[in-house]
Every structure is written in C-alpha cells, then in structure tokens.
mmCIF file of C-alpha atoms and ligand atoms in Angstrom:
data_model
loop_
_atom_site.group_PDB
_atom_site.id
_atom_site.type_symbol
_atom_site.label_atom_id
_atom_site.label_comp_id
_atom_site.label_asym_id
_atom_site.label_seq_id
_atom_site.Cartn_x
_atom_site.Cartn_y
_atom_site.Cartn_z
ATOM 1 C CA UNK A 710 -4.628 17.842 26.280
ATOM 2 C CA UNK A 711 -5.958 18.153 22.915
ATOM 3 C CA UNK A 712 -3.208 18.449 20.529
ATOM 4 C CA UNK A 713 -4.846 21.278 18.111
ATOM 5 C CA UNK A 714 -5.123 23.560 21.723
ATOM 6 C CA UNK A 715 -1.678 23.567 23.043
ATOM 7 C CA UNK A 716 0.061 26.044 22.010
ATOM 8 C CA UNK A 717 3.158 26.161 23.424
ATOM 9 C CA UNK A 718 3.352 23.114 26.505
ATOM 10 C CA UNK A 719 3.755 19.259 25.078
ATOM 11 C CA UNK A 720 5.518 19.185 28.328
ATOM 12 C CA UNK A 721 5.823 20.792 31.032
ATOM 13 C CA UNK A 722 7.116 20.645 34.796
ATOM 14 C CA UNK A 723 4.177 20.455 37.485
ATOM 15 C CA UNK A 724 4.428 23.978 38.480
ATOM 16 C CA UNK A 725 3.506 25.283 35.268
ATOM 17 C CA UNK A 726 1.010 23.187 34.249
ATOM 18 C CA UNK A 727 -1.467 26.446 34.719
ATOM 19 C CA UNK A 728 -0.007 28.314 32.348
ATOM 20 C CA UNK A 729 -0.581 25.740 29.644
ATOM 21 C CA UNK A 730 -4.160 25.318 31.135
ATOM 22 C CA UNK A 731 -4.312 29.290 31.026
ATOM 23 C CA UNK A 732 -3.330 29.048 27.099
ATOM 24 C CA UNK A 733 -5.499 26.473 26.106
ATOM 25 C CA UNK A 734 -8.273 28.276 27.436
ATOM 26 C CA UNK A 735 -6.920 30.946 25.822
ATOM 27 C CA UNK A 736 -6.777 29.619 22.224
ATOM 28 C CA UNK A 737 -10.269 28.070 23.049
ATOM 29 C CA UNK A 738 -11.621 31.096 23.795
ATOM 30 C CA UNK A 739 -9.747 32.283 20.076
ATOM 31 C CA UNK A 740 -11.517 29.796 18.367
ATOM 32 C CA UNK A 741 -15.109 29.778 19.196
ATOM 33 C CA UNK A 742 -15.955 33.127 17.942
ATOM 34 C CA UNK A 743 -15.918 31.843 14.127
ATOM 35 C CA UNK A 744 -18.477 29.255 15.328
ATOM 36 C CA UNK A 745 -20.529 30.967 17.654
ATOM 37 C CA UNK A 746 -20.657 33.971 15.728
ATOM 38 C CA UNK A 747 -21.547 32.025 12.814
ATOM 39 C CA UNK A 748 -24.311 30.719 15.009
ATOM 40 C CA UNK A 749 -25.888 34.235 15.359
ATOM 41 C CA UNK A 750 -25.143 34.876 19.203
ATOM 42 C CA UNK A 751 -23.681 38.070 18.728
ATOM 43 C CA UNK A 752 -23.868 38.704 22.543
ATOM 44 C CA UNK A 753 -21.658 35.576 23.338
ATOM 45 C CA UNK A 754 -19.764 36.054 20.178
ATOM 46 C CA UNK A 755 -18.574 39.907 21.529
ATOM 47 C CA UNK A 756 -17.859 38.811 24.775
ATOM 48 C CA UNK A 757 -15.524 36.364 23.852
ATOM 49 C CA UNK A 758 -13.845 38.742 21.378
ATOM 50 C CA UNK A 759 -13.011 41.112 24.224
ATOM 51 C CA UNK A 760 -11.084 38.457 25.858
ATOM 52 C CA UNK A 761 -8.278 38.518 23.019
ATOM 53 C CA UNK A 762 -5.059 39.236 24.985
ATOM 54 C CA UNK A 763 -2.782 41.281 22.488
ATOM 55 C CA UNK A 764 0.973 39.939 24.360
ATOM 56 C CA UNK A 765 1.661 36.974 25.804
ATOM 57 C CA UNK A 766 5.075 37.221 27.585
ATOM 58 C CA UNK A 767 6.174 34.131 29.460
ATOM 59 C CA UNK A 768 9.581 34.350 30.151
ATOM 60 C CA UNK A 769 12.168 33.041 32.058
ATOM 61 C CA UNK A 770 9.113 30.499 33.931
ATOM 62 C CA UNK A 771 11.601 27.553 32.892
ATOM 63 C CA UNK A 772 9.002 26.135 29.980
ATOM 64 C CA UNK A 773 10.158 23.194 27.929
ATOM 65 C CA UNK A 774 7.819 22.244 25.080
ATOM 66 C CA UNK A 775 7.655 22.712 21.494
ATOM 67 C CA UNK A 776 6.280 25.546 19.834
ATOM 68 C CA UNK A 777 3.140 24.364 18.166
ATOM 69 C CA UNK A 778 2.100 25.909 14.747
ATOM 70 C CA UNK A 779 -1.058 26.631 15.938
ATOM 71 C CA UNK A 780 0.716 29.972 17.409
ATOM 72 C CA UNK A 781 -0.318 30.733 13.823
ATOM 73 C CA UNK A 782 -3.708 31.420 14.730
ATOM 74 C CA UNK A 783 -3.165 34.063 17.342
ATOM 75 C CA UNK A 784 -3.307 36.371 14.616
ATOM 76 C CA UNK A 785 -4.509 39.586 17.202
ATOM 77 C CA UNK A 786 -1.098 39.211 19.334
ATOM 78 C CA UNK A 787 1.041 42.087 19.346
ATOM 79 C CA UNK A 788 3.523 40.532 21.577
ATOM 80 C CA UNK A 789 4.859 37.076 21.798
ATOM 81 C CA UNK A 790 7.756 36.783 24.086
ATOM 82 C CA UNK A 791 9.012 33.015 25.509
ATOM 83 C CA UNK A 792 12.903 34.012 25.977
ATOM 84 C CA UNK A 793 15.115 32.280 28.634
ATOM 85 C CA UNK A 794 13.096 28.771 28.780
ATOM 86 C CA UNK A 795 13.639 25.638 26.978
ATOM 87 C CA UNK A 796 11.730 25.848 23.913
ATOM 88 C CA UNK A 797 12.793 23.120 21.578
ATOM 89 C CA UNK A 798 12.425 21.696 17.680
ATOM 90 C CA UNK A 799 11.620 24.654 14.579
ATOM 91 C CA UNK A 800 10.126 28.079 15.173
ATOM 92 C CA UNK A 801 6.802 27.423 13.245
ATOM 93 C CA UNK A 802 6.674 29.138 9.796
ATOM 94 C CA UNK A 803 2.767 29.615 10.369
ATOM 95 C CA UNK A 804 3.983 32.779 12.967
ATOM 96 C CA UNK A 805 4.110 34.598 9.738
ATOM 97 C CA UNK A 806 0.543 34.570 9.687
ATOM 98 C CA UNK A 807 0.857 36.732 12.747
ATOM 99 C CA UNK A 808 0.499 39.636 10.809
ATOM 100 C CA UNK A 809 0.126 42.193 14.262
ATOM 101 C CA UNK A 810 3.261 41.143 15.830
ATOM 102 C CA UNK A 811 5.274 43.747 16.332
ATOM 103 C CA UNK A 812 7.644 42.335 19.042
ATOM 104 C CA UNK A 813 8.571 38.396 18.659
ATOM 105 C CA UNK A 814 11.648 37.043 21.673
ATOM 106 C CA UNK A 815 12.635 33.684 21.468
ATOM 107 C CA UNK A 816 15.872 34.441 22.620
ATOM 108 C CA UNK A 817 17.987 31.915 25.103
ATOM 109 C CA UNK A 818 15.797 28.540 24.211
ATOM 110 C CA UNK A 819 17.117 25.350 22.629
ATOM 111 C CA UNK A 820 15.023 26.153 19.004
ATOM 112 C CA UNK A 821 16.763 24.699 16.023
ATOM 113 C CA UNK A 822 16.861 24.701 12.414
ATOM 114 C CA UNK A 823 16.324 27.664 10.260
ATOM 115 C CA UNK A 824 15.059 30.739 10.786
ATOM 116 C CA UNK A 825 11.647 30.377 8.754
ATOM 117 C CA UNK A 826 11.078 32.557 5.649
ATOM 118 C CA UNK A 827 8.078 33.509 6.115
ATOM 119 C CA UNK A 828 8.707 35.477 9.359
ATOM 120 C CA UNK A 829 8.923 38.781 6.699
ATOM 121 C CA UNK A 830 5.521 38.054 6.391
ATOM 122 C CA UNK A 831 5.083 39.583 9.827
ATOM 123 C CA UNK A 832 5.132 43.080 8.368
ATOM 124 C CA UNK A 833 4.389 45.165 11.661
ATOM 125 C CA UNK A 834 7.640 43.296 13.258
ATOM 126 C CA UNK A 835 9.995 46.471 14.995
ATOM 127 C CA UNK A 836 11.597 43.393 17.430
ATOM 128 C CA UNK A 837 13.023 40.085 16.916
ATOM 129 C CA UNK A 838 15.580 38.367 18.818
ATOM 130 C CA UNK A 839 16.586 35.090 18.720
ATOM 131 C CA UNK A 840 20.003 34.825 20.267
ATOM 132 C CA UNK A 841 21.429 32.121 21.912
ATOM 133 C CA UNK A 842 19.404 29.516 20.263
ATOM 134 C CA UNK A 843 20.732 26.824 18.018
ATOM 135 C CA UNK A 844 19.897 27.910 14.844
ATOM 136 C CA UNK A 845 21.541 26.718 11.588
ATOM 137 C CA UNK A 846 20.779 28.015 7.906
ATOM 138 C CA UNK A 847 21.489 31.890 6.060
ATOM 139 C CA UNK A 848 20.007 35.046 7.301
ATOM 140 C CA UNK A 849 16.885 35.199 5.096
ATOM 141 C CA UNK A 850 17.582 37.642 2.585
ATOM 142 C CA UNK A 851 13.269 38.300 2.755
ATOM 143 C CA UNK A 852 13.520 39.665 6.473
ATOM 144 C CA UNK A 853 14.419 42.978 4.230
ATOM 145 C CA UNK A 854 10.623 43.315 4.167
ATOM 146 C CA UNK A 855 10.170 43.707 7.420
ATOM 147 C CA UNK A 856 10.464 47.898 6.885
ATOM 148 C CA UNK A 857 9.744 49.001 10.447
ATOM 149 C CA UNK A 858 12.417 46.384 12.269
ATOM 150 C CA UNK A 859 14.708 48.090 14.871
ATOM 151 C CA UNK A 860 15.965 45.109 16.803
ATOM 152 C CA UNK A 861 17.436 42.166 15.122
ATOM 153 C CA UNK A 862 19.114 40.246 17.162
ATOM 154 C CA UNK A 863 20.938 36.731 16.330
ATOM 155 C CA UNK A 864 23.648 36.399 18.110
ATOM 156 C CA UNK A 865 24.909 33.112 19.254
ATOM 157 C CA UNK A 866 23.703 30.920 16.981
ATOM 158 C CA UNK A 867 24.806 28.645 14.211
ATOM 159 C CA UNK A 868 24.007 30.743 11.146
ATOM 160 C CA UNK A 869 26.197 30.419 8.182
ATOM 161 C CA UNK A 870 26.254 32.266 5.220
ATOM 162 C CA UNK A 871 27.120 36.159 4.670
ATOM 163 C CA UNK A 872 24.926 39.210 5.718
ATOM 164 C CA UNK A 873 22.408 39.668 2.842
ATOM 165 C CA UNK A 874 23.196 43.077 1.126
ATOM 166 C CA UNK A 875 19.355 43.404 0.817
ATOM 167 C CA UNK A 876 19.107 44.025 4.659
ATOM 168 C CA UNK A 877 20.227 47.590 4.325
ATOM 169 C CA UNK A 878 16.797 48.169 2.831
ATOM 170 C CA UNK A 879 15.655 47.875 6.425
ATOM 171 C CA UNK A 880 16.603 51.773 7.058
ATOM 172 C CA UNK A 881 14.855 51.673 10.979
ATOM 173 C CA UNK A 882 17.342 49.198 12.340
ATOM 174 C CA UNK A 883 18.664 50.386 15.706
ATOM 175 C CA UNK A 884 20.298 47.242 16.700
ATOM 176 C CA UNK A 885 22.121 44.506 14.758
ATOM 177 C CA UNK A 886 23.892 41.968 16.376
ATOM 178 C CA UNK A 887 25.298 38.519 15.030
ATOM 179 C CA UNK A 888 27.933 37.893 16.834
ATOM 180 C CA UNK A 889 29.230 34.325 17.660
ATOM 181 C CA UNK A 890 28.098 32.932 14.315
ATOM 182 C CA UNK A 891 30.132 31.280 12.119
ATOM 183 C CA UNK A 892 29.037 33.374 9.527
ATOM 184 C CA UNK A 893 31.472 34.774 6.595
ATOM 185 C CA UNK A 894 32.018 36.845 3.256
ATOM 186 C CA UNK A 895 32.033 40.829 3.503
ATOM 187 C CA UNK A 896 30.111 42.915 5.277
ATOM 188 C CA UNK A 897 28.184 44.686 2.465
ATOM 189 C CA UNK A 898 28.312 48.432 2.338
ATOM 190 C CA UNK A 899 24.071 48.972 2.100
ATOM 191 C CA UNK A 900 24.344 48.562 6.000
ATOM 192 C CA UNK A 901 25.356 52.355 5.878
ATOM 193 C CA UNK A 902 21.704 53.008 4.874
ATOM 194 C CA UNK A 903 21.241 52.305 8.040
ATOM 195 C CA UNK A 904 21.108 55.935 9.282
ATOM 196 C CA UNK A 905 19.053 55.188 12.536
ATOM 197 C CA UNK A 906 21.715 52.245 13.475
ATOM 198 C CA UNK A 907 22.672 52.575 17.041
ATOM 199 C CA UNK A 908 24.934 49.183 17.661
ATOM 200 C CA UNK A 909 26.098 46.870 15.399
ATOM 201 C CA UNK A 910 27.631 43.706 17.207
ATOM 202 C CA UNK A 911 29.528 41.099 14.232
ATOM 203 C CA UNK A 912 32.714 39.713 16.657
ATOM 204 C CA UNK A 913 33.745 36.171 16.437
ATOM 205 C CA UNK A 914 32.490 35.413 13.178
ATOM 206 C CA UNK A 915 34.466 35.156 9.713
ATOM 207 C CA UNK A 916 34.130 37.991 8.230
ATOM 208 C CA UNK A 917 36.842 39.007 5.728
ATOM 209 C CA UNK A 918 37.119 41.880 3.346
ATOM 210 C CA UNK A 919 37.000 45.965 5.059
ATOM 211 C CA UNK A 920 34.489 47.207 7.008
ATOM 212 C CA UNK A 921 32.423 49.601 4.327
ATOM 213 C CA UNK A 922 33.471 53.197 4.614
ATOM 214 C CA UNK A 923 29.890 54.164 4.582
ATOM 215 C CA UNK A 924 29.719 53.014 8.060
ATOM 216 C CA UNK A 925 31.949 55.499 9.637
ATOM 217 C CA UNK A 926 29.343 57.812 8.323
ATOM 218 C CA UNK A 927 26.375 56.963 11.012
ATOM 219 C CA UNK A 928 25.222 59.900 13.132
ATOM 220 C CA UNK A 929 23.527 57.793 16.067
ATOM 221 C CA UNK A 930 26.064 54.876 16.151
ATOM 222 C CA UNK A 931 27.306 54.085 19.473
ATOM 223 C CA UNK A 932 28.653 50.892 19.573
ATOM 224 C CA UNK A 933 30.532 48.655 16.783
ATOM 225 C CA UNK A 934 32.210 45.555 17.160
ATOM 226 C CA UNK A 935 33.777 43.538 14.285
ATOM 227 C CA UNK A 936 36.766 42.048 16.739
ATOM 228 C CA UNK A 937 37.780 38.542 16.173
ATOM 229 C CA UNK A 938 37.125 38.078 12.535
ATOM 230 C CA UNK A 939 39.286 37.766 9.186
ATOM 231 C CA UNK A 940 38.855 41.758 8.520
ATOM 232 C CA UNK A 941 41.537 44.039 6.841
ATOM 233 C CA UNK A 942 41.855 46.950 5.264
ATOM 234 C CA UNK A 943 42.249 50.642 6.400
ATOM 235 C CA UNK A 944 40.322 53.259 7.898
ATOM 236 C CA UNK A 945 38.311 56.210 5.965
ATOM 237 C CA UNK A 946 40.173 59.780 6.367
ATOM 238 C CA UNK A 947 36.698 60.765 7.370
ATOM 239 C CA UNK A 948 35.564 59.089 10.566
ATOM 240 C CA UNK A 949 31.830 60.881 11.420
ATOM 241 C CA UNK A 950 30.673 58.832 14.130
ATOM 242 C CA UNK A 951 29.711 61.957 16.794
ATOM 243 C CA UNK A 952 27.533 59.429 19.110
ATOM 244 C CA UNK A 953 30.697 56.842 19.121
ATOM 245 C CA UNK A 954 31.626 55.426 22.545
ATOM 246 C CA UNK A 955 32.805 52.027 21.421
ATOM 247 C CA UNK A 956 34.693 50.787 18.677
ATOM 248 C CA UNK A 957 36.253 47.520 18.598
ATOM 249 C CA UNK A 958 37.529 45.940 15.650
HETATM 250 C C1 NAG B 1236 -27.096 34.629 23.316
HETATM 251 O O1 NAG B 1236 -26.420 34.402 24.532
HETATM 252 C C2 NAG B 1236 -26.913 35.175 25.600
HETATM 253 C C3 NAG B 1236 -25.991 34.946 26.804
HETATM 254 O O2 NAG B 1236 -25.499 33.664 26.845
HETATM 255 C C4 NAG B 1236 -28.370 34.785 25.897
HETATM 256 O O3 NAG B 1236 -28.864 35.569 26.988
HETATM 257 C C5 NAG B 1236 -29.175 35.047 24.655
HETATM 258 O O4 NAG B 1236 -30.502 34.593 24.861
HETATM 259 C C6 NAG B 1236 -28.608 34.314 23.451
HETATM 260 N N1 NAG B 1236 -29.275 34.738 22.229
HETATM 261 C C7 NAG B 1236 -29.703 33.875 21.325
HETATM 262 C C8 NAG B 1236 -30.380 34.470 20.135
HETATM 263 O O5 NAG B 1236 -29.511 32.667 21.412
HETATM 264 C C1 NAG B 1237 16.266 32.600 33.256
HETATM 265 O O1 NAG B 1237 15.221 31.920 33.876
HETATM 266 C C2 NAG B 1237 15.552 31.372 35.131
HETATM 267 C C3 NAG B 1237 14.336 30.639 35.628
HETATM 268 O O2 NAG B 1237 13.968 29.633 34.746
HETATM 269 C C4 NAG B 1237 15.987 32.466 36.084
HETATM 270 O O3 NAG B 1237 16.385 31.910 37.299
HETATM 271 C C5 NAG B 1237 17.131 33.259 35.476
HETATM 272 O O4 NAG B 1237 17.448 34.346 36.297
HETATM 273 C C6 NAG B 1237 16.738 33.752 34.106
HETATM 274 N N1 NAG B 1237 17.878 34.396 33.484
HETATM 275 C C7 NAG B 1237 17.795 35.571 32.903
HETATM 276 C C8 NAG B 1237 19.045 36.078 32.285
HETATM 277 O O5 NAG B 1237 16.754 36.211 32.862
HETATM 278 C C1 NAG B 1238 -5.218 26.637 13.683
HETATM 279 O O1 NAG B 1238 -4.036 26.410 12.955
HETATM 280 C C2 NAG B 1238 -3.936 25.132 12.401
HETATM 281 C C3 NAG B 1238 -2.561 24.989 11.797
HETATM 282 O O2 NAG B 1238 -2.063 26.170 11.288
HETATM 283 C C4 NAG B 1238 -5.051 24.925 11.400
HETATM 284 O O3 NAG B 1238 -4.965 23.636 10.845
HETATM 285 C C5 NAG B 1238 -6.376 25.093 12.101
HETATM 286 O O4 NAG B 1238 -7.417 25.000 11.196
HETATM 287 C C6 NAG B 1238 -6.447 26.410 12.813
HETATM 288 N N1 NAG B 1238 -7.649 26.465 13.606
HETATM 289 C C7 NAG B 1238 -8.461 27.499 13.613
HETATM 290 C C8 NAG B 1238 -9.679 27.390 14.450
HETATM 291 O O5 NAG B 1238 -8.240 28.506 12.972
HETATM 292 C C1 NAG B 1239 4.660 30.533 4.186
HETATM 293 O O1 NAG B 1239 4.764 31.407 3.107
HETATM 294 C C2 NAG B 1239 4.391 30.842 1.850
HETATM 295 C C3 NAG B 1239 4.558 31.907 0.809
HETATM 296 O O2 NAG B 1239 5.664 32.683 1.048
HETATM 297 C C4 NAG B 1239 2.964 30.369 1.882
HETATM 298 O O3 NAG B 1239 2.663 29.697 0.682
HETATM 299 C C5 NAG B 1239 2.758 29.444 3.042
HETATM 300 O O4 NAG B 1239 1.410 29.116 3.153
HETATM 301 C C6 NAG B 1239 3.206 30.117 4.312
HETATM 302 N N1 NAG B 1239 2.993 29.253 5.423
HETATM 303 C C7 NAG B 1239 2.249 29.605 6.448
HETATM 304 C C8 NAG B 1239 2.063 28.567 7.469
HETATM 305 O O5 NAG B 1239 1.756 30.707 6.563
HETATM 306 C C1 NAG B 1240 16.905 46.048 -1.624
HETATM 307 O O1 NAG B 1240 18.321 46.008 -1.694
HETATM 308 C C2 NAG B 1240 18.839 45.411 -2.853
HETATM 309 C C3 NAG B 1240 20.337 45.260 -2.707
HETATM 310 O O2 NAG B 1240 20.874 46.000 -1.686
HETATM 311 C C4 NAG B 1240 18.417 46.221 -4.050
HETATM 312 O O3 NAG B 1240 18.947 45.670 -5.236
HETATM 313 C C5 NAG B 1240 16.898 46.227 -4.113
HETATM 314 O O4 NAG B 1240 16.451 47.024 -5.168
HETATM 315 C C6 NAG B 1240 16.293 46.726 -2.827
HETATM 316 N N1 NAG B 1240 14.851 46.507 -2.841
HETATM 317 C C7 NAG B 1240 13.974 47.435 -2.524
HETATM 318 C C8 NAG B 1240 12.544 47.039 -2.564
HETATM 319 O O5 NAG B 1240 14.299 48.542 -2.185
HETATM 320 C C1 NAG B 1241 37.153 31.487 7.806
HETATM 321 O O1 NAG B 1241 37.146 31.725 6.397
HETATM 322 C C2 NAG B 1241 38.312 31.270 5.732
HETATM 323 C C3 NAG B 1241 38.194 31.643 4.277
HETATM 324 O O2 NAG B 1241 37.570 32.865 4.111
HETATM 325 C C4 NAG B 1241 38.409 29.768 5.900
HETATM 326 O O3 NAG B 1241 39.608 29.308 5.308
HETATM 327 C C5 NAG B 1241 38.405 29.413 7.384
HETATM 328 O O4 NAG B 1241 38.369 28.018 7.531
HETATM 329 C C6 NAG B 1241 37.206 30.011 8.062
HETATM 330 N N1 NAG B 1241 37.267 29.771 9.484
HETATM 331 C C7 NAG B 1241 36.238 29.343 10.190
HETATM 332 C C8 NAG B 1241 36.469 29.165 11.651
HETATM 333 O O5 NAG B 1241 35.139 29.105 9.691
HETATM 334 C C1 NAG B 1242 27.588 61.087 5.096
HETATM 335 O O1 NAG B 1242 26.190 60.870 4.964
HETATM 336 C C2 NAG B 1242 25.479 62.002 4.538
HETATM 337 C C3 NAG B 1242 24.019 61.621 4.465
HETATM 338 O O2 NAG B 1242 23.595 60.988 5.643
HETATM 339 C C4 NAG B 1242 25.978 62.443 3.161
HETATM 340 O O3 NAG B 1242 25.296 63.593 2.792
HETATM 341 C C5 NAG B 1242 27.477 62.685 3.228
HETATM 342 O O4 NAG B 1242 27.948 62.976 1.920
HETATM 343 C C6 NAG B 1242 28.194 61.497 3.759
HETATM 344 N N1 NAG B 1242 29.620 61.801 3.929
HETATM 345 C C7 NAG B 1242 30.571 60.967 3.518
HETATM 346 C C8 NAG B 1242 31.978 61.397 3.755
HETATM 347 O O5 NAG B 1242 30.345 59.901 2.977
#
C-alpha cells in the first residue's frame, strides 16, 4: 500500500482490509482531478469530482491503524466519524485543513497526545467528541473559534489544565462534558454565556472554587454535574433553571 494513499489503515485485521482498499481508492480518486483536470479532460475530470463522498463514518468495524495526515486532504468531507475502534498515535493537526467538517468523532480509540491546535481551524465544526481516548495536554484555549460548536465532548481523557474562560465565547454549545479528567482551577463564570447549554458534565475532576452563579441562570439546561470535585461555596438565592431535571454536585 502506498504510504501517501492510506488514510486511515497501516494495519488492519483481514476482514477489513476492503475498507482500506475502499479508501485508497477513495483518496485516489481525490487526487487525480488536480492532474487530470490540469490535463484538459474536463469530461474525466467531472466525473471523478462527482465521486467526492462528503462523510465517511466507520465506526465501531474494530479498525486499528494510525490516522494518517493525509486525512488533511479530504478537504470536501462534511463528516468524519471513526469512534469505538482502535485508532492509535496523534490526531493529525493537518484535519484543520478540513475546513467543511462540521461533525468530527474520534471518540472510544486509543489516540494520544494533545488535542491539536489547529482543529479551530475547522470553522464549520457544530460536533466534536473525543472521549475516552488517551489524551494528555490543556483544552486549547483557540477551539473558542469554532463559533457554531454544539457538542464538545472530552470526557475520559487525560487533560490537565483548567477550562479556558475564552470558551464561553462559543455561545451555541449544547453539550459540554469533561468529566473524568484530571483537570483543575475554577470553573470560569463566561460558561453562563452559554445560553443554548443543555448539559454540562465536569464530575471527577479537580475543580475547586464555586460553581459561577451565572449558571443557575440557563433557560435550556437540563443536566449538570460537578460531583466528585474540590468545589465549595453556596448556592445563588435565584436558581432559574426551568428545563432542570438533574443536578448533581
Ligand atoms: C476525455 O475523456 C473522455 C472519456 O474518457 C474521452 O471520451 C474523450 O475523448 C477525452 N477527451 C480528450 C480531449 O482527451
Ligand atoms: C464497539 O465496536 C464493537 C465492534 O468492534 C461492537 O461489538 C460494540 O458493540 C461497539 N460498542 C459500542 C458502544 O458501540
Ligand atoms: C496530501 O497531504 C500531504 C500531507 O499533508 C501532502 O504532502 C500532499 O501533497 C497532499 N497530496 C495532495 C495530492 O494534495
Ligand atoms: C496548523 O496551523 C498553523 C497556523 O495556526 C499553520 O502554520 C500550519 O500549517 C497548520 N498545519 C496544518 C497541517 O494545516
Ligand atoms: C473571548 O473571551 C475572552 C475571555 O472570556 C475575552 O477576553 C475575549 O474578548 C473574547 N473574544 C472574542 C473574539 O469575543
Ligand atoms: C487537586 O487539587 C489540589 C489543589 O487544588 C491538589 O492538592 C490535589 O493534589 C489535586 N488532586 C488531584 C487528584 O489531582
Ligand atoms: C438571567 O439572564 C438574563 C439574560 O439571559 C438576564 O436578563 C437576567 O438579568 C439574568 N438574571 C440573573 C438573576 O442573573
């Protein structure tokens, strides 16, 4: 397998060895249009253009190679989703040339070291998740660019550090979770910009300090969970959380 076509399978068991066939063809077929169009066959240059696949979702099919930074160049994908296999080594910093991407899962893999920077450069992203991987490093304070992200999910991971105040610039989150992280410091009170948040999940990390007042002021917040952590303080005489069901702190 040539190296600069495999996307995603450096290895892979038997069974699966079509899908990695059914990429490379599929990054081939990515590729050629620069050349052949530059070649003047606009006929073979459009069909192979219409071939562009906007999601690839393969997960759970038990895949266990590296993510190649090639990925980059699948810069028409809307959808990337490889959750529940065994992805290993860095998420590639070239995905944040995948400027399209609104949903990116890499959740419940074996990835490791930091989240790269340069995923805010992904500026359609509404989705990420990357729980239960083994990621180390901070939150990057630049995923506050990401302005129309609704998921982000981190939970169960290594990630150390404190929740970057500059998140609450991120006013369509819906879902927040990083629990099981042995993250720390306060929980900054910009979150309450968060006026679409729907669940916020921070248990079993080491948070200290109160939970900001100005998130007992959310009108679609459902869920909150802050138990386990090093948190004190009182609670607001004003609780407006109508859409409340849980609260656990
Ligand atoms: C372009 O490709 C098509 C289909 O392969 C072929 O029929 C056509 O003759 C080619 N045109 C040129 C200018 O090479
Ligand atoms: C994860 O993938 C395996 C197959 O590799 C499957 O059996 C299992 O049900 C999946 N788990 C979840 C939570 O989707
Ligand atoms: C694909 O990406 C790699 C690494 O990012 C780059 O070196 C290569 O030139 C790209 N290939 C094409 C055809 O864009
Ligand atoms: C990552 O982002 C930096 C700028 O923020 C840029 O210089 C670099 O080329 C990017 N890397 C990729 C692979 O896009
Ligand atoms: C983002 O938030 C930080 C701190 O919460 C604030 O200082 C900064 O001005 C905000 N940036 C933008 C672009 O709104
Ligand atoms: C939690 O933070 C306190 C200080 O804020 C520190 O002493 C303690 O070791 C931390 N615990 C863990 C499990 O990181
Ligand atoms: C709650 O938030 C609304 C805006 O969403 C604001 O007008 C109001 O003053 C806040 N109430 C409290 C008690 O902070």
């Amino acid at each position: 397998m040539n190296p600069k076509q495999s996307i995603v399978c450096l290895s892979s068991s038997p069974p699966l060895h079509f899908l990695c066939f059914f990429l490379v063809i599929f990054l081939t077929f990515t590729t050629i249009p620069a050349s052949s169009c530059r070649g003047g066959n606009e006929t073979d240059c459009d069909a192979l253009l219409m071939i562009k696949v906007t999601s690839v979702v393969l997960d759970s099919l038990g895949l266990d190679g590296s993510l190649s930074p090639h990925v980059g160049n699948l810069s028409f994908l809307h959808e990337l989703s490889l959750g529940n296999n065994s992805f290993q080594g860095a998420i590639p910093h070239e995905l944040g040339r995948l400027s399209r991407l609104r949903i990116l899962y890499l959740y419940q893999n074996k990835f490791k070291g930091v989240i790269p920077t340069n995923i805010s450069r992904c500026s359609n992203l509404q989705a990420l998740g990357l729980s239960y991987n083994e990621l180390v490093g901070t939150i990057p304070k630049e995923i506050s660019f990401l302005s129309k992200l609704k998921f982000l999910v981190l939970h169960y991971n290594k990630l150390t550090g404190g929740i970057p105040p500059f998140l609450g610039n991120i006013t369509s989150i819906e879902v927040f979770a990083v629990k099981e992280n042995p993250l720390h410091g306060s929980i900054p009170d910009t979150l309450g910009h968060w006026k679409s948040l729907k669940e916020i999940y921070g248990s079993h990390c080491n948070f200290s300090g109160t939970i900001p007042h100005s998130l007992y002021n959310l009108s679609h917040l459902n869920t909150m969970n802050f138990g386990d952590n090093q948190l004190s303080g009182t609670l607001p005489e004003v609780i407006m959380l109508p859409s409340l069901v849980i609260l656990q702190l």
